[in-house]
Coordinates of C-alpha atoms in Angstrom, one line a residue:
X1203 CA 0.0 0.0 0.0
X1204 CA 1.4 3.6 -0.8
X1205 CA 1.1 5.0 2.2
X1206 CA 1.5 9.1 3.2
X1207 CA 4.3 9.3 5.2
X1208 CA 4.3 8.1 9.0
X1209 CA 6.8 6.0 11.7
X1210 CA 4.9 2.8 10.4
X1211 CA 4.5 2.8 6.1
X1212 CA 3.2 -0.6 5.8
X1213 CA 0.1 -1.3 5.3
X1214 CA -1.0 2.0 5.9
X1215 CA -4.4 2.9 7.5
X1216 CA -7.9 2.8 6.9
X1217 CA -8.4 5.7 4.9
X1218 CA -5.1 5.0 2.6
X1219 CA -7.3 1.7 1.7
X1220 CA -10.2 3.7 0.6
X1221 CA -9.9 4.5 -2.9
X1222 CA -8.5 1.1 -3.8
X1223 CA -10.9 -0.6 -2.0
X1224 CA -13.9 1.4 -3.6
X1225 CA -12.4 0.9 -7.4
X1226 CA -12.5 -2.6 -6.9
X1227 CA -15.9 -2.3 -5.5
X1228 CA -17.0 -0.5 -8.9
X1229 CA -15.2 -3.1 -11.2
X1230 CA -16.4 -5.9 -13.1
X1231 CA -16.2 -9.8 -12.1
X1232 CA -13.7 -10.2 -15.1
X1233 CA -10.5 -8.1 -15.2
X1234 CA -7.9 -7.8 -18.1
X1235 CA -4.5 -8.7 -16.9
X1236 CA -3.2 -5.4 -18.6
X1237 CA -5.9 -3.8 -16.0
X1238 CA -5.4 -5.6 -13.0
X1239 CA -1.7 -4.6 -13.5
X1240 CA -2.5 -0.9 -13.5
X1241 CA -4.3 -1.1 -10.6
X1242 CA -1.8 -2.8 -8.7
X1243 CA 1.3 -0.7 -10.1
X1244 CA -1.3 2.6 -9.0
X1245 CA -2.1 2.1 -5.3
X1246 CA 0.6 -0.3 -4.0
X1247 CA 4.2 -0.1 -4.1
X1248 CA 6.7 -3.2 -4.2
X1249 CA 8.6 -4.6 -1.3
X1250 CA 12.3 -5.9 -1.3
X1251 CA 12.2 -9.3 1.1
X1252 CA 16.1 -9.3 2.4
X1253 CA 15.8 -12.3 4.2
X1254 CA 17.0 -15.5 2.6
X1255 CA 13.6 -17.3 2.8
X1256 CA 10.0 -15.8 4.0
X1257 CA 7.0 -17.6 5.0
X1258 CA 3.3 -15.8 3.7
X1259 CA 0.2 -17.3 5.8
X1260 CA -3.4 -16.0 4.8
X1261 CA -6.9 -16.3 6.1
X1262 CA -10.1 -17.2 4.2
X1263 CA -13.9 -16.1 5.1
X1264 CA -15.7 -18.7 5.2
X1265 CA -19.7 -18.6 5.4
X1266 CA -21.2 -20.5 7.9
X1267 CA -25.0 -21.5 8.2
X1268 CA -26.9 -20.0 11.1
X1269 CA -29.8 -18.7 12.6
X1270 CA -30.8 -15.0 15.5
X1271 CA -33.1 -18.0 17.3
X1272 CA -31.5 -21.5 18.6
X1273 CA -33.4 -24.6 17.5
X1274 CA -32.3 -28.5 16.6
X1275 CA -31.1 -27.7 13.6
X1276 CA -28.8 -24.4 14.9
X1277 CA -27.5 -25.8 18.8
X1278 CA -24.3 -23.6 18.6
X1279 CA -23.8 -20.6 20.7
X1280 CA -21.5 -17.3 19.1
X1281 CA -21.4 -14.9 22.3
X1282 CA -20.9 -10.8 22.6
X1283 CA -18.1 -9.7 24.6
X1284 CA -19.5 -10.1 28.4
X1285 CA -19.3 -7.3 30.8
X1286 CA -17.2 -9.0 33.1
X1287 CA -14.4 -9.2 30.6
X1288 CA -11.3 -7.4 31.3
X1289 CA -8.1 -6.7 30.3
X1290 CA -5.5 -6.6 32.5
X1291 CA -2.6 -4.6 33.2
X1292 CA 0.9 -5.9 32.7
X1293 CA 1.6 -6.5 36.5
X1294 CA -2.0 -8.4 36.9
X1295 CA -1.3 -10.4 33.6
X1296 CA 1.9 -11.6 34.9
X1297 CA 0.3 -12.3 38.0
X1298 CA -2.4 -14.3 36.5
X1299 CA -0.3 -16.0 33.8
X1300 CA -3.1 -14.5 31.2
X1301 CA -4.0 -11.3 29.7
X1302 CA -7.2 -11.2 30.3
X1303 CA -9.2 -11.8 33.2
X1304 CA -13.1 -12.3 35.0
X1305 CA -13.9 -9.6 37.4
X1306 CA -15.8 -10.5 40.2
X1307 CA -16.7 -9.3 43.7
X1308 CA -13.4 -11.3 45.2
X1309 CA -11.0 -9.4 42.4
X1310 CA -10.0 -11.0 39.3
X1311 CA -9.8 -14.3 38.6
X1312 CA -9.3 -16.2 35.4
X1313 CA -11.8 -16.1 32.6
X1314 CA -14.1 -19.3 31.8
X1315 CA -12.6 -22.1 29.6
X1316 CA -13.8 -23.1 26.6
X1317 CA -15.4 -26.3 28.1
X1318 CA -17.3 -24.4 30.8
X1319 CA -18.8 -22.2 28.6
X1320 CA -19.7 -24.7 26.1
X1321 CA -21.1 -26.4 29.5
X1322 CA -23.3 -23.3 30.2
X1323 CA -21.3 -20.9 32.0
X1324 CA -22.1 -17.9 29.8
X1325 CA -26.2 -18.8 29.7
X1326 CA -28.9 -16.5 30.2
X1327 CA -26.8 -13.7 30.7
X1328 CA -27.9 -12.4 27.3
X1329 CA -24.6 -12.9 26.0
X1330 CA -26.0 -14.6 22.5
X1331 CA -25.4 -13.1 19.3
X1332 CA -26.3 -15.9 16.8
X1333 CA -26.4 -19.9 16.7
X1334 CA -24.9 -21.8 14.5
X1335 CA -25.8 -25.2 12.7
X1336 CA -22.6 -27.1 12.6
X1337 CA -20.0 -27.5 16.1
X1338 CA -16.8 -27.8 13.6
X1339 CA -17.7 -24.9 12.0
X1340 CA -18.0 -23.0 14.8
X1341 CA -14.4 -24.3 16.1
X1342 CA -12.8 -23.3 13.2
X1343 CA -14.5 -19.5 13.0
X1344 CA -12.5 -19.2 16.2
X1345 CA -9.7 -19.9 14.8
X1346 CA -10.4 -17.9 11.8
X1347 CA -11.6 -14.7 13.8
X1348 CA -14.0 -13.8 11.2
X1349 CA -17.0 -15.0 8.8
X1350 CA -19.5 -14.4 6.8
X1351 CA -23.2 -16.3 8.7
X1352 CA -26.3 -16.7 6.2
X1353 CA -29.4 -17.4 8.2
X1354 CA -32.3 -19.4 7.3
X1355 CA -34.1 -15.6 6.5
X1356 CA -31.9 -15.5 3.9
X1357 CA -29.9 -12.6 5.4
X1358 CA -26.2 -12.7 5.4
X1359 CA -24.2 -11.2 8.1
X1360 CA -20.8 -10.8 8.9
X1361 CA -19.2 -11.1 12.5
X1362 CA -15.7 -10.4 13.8
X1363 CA -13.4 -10.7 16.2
X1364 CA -14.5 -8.9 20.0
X1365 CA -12.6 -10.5 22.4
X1366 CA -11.1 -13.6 23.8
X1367 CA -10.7 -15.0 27.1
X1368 CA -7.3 -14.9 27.8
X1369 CA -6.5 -19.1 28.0
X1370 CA -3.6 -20.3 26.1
X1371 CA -4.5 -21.8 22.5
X1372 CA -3.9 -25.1 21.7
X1373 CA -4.0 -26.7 17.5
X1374 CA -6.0 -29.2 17.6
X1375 CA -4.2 -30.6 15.1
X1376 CA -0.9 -30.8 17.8
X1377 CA -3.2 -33.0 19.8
X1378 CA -4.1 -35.4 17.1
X1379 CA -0.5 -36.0 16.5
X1380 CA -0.1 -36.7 20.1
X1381 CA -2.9 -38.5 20.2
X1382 CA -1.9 -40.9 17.1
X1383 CA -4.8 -40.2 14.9
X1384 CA -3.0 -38.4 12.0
X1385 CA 0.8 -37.9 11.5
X1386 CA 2.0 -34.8 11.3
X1387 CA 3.1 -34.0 7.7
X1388 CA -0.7 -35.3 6.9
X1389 CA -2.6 -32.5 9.3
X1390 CA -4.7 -30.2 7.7
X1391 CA -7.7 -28.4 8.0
X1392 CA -9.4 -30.5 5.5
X1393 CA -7.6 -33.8 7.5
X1394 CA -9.1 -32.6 11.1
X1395 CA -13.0 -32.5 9.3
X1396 CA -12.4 -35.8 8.1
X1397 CA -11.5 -37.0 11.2
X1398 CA -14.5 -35.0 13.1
X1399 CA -17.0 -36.7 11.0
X1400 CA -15.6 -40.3 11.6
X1401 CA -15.1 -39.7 15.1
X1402 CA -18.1 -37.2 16.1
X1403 CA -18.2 -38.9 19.6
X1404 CA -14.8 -37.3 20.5
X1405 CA -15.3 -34.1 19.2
X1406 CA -16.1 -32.6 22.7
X1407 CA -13.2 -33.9 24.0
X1408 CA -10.7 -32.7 21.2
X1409 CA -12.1 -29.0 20.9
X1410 CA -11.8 -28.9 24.9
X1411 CA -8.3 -29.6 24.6
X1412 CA -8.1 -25.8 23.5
X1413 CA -9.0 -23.6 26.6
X1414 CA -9.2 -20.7 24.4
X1415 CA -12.3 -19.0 23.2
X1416 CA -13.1 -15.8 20.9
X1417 CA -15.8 -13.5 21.3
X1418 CA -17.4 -12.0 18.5
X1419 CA -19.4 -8.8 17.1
X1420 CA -21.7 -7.8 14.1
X1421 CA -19.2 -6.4 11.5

């Protein structure tokens, strides 16, 4: 991104993306290469990698099936941030082990796993921003940070990272190599879905592995 001068040039901010993100907004499905050249040689500028090797990761959106009321067919809970979420400051984080923390009346204490509040921790509190159809789905949005949910109105709706509660991640893909159930040049994302649907019996129990647990917001 060309950015206007500032200490950090990269990336830039949200009004340098702006205009590049509106013309691709205007354009058409199907772009010349001589065009999509142009557009790229226009509003970004090239950067020299001086390390010997690099490593690029990248996230996808995925759209997820889901429903504002909870039923049979849409069982998962996605929650708001709750009030008694906090962060804390470097001396309590160290304290705790964790950056973030549950207030209570006592002082702070560590936030809820994900087990407990998959278990109900977090209920009627009117924490409850949408429900979901499918558990592994769900997993995976947290791991993601972001999606894209179409409900059964027909409405589509996008939701975002909020918050987390502060417990250390764990891949779940780690502990099926540690378990034995898939070596580890073999795990992907596409490897851990298989597994979940021939194993859907243990699927508590491996998603539980990973305390953590995001919180999210209509985007």
């Amino acid at each position: 991104m060309k950015a206007r001068w500032r200490k950090t040039v990269y990336g830039g901010s949200r009004a340098d993306w702006r205009t590049p993100c509106a013309k691709v907004m205007q354009g058409t499905a199907k772009v010349s290469s001589t065009a999509a050249r142009q557009y790229f040689e226009r509003y970004f500028a090239p950067v020299e990698i001086r390390a010997q090797s690099s490593m690029f990761t990248g996230y996808f959106e995925p759209e997820l099936e889901g429903s504002r009321k909870p039923s049979r067919n849409y069982p998962v809970t996605v929650y708001r941030k709750p009030s008694d979420l906090v962060r804390l400051s470097k001396s309590s984080a160290k304290k705790l082990g964790m950056p973030y923390g549950r207030k209570t009346a006592s002082g702070i204490k560590p936030y809820y796993t994900r087990k407990q509040i998959e278990q109900g921790a977090l209920k009627r509190r009117g924490l409850e921003l949408i429900w979901l159809k499918d558990p592994t789905d769900a997993f995976f949005l947290h791991v993601q940070g972001s999606g894209r949910v179409r409900l059964d109105s027909g409405e589509v709706v996008r939701i975002g990272f909020a918050a987390k509660n502060g417990r250390p991640y764990t891949a779940i893909g780690k502990v099926l190599i540690d378990w034995g159930e898939l070596e580890r040049k073999k795990v992907t994302m596409q490897s851990i879905r298989a597994w979940l649907i021939l194993n859907p019996d243990r699927l508590n129990k491996l998603f539980w592995k990973n305390q953590s647990f995001i919180f999210f917001r209509e985007t």
